N, CA and C of each residue as an Amber inpcrd file, in Angstrom:
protein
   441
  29.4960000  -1.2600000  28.3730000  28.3790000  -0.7580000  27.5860000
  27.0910000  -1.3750000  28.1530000  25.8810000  -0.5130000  28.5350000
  24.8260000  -0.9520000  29.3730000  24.0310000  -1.4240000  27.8770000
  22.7250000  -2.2470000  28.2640000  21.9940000  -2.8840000  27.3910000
  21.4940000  -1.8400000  26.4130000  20.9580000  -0.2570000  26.9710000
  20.1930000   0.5560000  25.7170000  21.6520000   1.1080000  24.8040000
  22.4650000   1.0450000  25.3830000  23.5980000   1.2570000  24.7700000
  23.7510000   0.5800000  23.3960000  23.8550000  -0.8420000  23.5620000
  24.1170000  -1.9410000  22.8690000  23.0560000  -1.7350000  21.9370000
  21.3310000  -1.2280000  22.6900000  20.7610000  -1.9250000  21.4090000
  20.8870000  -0.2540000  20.7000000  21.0470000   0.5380000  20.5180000
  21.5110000   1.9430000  20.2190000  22.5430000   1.7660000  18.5480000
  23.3940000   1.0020000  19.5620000  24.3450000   0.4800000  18.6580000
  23.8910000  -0.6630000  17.5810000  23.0880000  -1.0140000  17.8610000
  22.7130000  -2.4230000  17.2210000  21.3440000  -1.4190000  15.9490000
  20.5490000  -0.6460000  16.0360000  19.7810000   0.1860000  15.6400000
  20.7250000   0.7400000  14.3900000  21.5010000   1.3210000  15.0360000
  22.7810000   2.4690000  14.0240000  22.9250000   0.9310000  12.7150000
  23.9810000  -0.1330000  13.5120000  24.0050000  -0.9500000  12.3270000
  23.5670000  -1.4980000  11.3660000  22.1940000  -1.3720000  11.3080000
  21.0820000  -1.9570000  11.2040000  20.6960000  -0.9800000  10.0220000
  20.9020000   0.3030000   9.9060000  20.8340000   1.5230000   9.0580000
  22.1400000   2.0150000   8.4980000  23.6010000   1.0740000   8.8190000
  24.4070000   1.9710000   8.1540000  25.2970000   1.0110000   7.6380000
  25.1190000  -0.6000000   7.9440000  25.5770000  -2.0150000   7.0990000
  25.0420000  -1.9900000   5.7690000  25.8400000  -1.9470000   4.7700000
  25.1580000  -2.3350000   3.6550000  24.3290000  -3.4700000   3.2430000
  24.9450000  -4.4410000   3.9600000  24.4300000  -5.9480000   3.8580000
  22.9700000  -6.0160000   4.6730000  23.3280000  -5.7890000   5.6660000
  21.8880000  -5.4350000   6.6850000  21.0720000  -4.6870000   5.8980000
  21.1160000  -3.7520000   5.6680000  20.2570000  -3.1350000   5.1460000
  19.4330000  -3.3730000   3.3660000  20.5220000  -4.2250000   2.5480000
  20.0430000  -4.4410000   1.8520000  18.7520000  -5.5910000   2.1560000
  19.3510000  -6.5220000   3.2580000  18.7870000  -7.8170000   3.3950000
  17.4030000  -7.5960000   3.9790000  17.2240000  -6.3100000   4.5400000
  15.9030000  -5.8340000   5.4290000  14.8530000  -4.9730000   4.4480000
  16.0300000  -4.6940000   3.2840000  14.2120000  -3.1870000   2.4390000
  14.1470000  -4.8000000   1.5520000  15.3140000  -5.9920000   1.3560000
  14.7920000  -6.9330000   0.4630000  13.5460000  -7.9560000   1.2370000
  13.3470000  -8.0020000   1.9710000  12.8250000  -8.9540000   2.8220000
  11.3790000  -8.1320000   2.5510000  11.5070000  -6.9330000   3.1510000
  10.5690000  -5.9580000   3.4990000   9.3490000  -6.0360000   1.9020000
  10.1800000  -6.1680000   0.6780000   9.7910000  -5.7770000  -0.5980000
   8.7370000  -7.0930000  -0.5390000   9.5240000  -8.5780000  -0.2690000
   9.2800000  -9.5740000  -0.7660000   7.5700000  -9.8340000   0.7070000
   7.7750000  -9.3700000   1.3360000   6.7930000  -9.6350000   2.2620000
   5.3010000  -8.4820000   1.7650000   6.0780000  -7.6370000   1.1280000
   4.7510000  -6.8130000   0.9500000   4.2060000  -7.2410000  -0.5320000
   5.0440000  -7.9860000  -1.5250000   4.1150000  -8.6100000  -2.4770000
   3.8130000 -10.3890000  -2.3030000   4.6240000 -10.6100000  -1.5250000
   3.6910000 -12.0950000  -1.3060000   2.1070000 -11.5480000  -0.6970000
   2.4880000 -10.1510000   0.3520000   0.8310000 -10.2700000   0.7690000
   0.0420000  -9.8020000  -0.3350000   0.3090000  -9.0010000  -0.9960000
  -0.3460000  -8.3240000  -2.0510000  -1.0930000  -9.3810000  -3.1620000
  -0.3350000 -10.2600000  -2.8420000  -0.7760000 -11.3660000  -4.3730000
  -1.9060000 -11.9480000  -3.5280000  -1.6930000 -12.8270000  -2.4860000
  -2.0060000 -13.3890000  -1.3970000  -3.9540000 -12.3740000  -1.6710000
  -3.5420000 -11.1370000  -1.0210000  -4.7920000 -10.4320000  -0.9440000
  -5.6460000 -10.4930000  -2.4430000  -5.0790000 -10.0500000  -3.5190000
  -5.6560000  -9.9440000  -4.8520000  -6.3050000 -11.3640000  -4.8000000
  -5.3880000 -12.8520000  -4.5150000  -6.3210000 -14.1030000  -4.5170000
  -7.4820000 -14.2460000  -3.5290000  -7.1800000 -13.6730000  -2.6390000
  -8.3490000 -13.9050000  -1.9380000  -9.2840000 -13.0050000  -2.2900000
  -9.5080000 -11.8920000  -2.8700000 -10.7530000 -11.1240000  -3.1030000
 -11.0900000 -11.9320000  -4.4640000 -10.4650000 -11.7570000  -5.5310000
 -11.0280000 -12.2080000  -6.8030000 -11.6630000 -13.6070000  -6.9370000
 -11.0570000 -14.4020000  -6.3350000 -11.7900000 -16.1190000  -6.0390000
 -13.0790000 -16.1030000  -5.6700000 -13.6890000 -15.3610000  -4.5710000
 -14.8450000 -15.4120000  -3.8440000 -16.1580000 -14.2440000  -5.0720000
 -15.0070000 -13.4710000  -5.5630000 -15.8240000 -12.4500000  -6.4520000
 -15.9600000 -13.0520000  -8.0230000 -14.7510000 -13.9780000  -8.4320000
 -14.9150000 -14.5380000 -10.1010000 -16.1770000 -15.4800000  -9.6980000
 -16.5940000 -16.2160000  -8.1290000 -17.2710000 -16.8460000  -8.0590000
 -19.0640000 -17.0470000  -8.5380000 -19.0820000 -15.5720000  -8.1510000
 -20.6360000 -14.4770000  -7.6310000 -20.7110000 -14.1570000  -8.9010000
 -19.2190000 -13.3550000  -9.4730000 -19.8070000 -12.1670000 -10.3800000
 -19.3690000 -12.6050000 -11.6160000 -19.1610000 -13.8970000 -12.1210000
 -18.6090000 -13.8750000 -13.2440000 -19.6500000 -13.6850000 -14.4220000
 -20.8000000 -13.5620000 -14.3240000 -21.2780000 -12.7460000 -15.5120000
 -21.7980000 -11.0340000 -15.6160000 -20.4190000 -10.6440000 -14.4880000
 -20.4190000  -8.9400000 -15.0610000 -18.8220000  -8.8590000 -15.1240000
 -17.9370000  -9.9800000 -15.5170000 -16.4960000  -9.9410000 -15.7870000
 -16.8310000  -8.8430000 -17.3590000 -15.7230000  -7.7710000 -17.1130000
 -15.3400000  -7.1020000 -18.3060000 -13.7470000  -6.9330000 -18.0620000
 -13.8710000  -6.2940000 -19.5430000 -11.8480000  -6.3560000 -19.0840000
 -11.5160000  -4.5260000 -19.7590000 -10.9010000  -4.3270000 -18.7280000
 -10.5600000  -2.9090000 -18.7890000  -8.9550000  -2.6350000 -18.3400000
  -8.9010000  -1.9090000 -19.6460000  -6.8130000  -1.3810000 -19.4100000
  -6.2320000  -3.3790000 -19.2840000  -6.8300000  -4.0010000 -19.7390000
  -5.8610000  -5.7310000 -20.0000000  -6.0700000  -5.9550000 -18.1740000
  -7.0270000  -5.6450000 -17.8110000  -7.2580000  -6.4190000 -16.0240000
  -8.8160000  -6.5890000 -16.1190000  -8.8770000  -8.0640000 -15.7440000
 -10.5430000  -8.5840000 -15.5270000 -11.1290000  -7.5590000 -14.2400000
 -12.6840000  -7.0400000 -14.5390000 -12.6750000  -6.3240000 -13.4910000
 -14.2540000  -7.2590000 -13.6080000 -14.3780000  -7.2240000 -12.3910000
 -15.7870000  -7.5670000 -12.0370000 -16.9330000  -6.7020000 -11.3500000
 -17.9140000  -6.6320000 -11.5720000 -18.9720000  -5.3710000 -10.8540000
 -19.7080000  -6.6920000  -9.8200000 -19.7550000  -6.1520000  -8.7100000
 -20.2070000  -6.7380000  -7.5700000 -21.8140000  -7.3610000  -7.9150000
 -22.1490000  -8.9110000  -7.7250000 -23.6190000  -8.7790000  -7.7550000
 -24.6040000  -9.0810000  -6.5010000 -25.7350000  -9.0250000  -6.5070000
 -26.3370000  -9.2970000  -4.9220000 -25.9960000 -10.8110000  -4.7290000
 -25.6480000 -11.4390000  -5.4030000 -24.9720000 -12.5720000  -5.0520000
 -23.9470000 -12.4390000  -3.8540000 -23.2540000 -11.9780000  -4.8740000
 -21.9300000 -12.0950000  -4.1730000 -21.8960000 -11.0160000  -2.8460000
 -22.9010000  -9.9960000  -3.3030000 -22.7230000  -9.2760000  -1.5730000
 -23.5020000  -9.9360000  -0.7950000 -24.8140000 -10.9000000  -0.9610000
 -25.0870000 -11.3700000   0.4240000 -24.3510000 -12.6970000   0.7590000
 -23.6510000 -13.5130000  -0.1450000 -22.7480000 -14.4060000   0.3970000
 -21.5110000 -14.0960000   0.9330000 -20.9400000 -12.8760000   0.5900000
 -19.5370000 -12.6620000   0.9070000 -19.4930000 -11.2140000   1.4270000
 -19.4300000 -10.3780000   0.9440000 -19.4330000  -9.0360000   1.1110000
 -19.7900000  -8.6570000   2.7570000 -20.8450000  -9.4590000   2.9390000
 -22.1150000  -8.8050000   3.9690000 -21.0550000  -9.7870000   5.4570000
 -20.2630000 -10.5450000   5.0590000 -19.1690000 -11.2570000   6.4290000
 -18.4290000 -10.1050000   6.9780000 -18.2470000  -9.0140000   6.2190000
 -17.9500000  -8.0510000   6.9940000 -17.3630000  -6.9760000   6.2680000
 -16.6310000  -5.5840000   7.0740000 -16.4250000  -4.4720000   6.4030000
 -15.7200000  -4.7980000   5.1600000 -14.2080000  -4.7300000   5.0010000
 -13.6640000  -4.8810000   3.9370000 -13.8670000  -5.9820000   3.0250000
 -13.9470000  -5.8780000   1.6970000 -13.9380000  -6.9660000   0.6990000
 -12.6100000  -7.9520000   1.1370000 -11.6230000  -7.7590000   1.6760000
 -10.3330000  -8.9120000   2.1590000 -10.9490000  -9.7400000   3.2080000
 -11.3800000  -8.5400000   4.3290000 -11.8360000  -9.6240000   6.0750000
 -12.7790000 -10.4460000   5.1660000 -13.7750000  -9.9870000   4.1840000
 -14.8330000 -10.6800000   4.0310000 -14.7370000 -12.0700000   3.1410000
 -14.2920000 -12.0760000   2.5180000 -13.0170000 -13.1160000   1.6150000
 -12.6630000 -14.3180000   2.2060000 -11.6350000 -13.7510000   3.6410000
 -11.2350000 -14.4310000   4.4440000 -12.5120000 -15.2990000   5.1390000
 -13.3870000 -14.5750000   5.2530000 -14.1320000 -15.6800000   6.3450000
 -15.1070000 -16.6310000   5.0310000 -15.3760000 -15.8520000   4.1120000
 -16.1030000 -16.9910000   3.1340000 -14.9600000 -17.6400000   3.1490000
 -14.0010000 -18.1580000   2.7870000 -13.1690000 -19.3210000   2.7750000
 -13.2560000 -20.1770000   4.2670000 -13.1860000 -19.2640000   4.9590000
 -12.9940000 -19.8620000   6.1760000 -15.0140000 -20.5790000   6.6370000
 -15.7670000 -20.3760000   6.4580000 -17.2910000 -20.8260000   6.1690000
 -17.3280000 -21.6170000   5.5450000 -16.3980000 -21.8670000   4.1740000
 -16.2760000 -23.1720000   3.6370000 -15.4770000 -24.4620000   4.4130000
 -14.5350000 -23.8320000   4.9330000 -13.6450000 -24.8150000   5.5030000
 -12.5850000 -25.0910000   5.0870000 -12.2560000 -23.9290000   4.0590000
 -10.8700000 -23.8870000   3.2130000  -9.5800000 -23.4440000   4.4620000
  -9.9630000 -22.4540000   5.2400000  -9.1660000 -22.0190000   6.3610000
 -10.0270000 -22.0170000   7.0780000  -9.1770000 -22.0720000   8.4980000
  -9.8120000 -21.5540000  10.0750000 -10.1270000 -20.4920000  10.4770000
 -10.5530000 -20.2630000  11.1640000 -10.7180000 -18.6040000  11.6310000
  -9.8110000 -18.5640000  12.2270000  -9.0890000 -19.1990000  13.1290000
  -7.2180000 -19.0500000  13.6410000  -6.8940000 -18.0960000  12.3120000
  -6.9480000 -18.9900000  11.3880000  -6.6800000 -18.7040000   9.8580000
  -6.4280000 -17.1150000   9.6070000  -7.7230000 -16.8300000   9.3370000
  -8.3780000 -15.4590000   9.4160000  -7.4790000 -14.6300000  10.4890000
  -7.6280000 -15.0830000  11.1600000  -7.0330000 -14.0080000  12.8900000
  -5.5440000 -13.6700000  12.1550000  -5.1600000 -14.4420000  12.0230000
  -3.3740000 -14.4140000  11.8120000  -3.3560000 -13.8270000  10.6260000
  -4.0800000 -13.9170000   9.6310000  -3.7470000 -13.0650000   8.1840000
  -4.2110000 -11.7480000   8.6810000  -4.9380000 -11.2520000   9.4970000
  -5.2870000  -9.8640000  10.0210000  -4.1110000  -9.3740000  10.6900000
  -3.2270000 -10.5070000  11.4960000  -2.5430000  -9.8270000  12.1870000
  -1.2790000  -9.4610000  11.3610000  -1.2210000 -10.3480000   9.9960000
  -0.2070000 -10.2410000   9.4700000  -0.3050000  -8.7710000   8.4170000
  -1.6240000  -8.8580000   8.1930000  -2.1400000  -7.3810000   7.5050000
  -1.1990000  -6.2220000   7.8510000  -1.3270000  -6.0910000   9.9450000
  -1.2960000  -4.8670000  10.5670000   0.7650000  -4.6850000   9.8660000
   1.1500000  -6.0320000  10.0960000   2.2960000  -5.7090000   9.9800000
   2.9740000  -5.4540000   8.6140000   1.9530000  -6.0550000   7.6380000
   2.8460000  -5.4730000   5.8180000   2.1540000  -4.2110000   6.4030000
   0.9780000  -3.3370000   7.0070000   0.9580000  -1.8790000   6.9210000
   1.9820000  -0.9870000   7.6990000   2.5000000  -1.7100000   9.1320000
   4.2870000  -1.1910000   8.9970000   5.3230000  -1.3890000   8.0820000
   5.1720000  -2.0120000   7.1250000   6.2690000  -1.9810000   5.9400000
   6.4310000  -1.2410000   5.3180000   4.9550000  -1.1880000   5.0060000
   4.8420000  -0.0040000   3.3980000   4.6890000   1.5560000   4.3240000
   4.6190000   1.8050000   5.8380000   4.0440000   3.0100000   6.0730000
   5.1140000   3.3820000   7.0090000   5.9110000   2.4370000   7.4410000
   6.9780000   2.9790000   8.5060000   7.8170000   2.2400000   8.4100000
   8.7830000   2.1370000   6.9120000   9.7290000   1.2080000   6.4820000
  10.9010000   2.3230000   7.2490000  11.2470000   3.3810000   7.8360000
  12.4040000   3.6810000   8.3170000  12.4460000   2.9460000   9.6020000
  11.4590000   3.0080000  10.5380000  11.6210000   1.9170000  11.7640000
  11.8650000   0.7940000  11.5930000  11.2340000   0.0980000  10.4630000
  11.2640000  -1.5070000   9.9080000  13.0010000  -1.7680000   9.8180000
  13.3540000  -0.6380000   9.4070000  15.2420000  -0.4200000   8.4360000
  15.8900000  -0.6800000   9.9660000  15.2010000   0.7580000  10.7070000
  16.0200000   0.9820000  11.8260000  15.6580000  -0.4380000  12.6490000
  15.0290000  -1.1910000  13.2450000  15.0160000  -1.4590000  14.2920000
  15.0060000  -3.3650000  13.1850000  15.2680000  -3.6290000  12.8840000
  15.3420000  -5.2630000  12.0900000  14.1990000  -5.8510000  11.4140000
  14.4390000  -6.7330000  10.8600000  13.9770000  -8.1740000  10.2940000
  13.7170000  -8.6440000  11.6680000  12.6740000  -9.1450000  12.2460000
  12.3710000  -9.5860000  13.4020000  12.2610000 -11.6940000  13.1750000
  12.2060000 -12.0940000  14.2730000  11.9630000 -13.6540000  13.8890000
  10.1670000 -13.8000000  13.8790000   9.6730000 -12.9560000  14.1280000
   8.0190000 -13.2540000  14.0570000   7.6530000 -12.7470000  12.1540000
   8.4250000 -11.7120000  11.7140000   7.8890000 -11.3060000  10.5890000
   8.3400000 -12.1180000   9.8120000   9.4490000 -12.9600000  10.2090000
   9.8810000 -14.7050000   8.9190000   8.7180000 -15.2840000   9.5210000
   8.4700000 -15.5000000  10.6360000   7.4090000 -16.7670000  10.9840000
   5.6950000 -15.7300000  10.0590000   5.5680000 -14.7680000   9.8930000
   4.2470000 -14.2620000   9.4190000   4.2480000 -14.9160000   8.2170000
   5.8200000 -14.6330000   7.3630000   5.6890000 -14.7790000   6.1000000
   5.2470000 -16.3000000   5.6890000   5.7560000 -17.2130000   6.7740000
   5.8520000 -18.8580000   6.8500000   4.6280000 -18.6490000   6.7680000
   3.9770000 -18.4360000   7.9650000   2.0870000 -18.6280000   7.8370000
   1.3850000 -17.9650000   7.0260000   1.8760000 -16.7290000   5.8420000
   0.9890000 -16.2790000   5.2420000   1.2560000 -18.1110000   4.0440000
   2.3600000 -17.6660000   3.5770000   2.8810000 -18.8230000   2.7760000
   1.9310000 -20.2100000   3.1740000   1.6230000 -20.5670000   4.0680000
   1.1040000 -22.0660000   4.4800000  -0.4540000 -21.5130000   4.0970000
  -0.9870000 -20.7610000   4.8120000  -2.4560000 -20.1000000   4.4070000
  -2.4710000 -20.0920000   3.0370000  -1.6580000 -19.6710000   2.0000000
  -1.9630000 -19.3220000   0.8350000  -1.8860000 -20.5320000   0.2810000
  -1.2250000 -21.4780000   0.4280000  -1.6890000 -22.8220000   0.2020000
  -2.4030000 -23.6300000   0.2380000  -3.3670000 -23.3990000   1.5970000
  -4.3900000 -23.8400000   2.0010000  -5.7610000 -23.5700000   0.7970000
  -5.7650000 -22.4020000   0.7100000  -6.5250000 -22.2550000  -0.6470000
  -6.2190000 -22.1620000  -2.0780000  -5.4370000 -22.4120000  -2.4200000
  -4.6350000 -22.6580000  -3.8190000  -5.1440000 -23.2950000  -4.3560000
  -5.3020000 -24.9290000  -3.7830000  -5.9810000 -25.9320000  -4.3650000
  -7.4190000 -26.1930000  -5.0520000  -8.1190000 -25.1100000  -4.3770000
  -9.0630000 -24.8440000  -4.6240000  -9.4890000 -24.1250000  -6.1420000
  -8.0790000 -23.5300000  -6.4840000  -8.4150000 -22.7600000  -7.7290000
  -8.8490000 -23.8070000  -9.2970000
């Protein structure tokens, strides 16, 4: 059996093991709400900061309305309210911009989870997406303390 053979075979198992497969949409689940929480802390921290006197609470969730505060300290670091998050922490010195880099890169990959979980199924649990989860996990610690 030549190597594309093998990994052919290794693909199939990977989609038709029960165990495998449970262990990969479970992994898959748990990686897309550690980031999810992960993300919700990092926007709301930098925003309860700015905007906490336009906190209202709607449907039982604190919502905050953006103020020029908070968009020329945070907002204005860049496009998305997350990148921008990230680097106000990282301006404080809560994280690095290494920091930053690696939660972007870890971004791209929860958006193969949630958007191309049949390749994720088919092709494994990789050893870099345990090591993402390690460094989102260590990052999210890094600012925890802070709360």
């Amino acid at each position: 059996m030549n190597n594309s053979q093998k990994k052919a075979l290794e693909m199939l198992e990977n989609v038709m093991t029960a165990e495998t497969l449970q262990m990969t949409v479970s992994f898959a689940s748990l990686f897309v709400l550690v980031f999810e929480c992960f993300k919700d802390m990092v926007i709301d921290r930098p925003k309860s900061f700015y905007c906490l006197s336009t906190m209202e609470f709607r449907d039982d969730k604190i919502v905050y309305r953006e103020t020029e505060e908070y968009k020329c300290n945070v907002r204005k670091l860049a496009k998305t309210p997350f990148e921008a998050s990230l680097r106000w922490f990282a301006d404080y010195g809560v994280i690095a911009e290494s920091d930053v880099n690696r939660v972007l890169s870890i971004e791209l990959r929860r958006h193969s989870f949630v958007h191309e979980l049949f390749n994720v199924i088919h092709n494994g649990i990789t050893d870099e997406d345990i090591q993402f989860l390690g460094d989102l996990i260590s990052i999210y610690k890094k600012i925890i303390p802070i709360l």
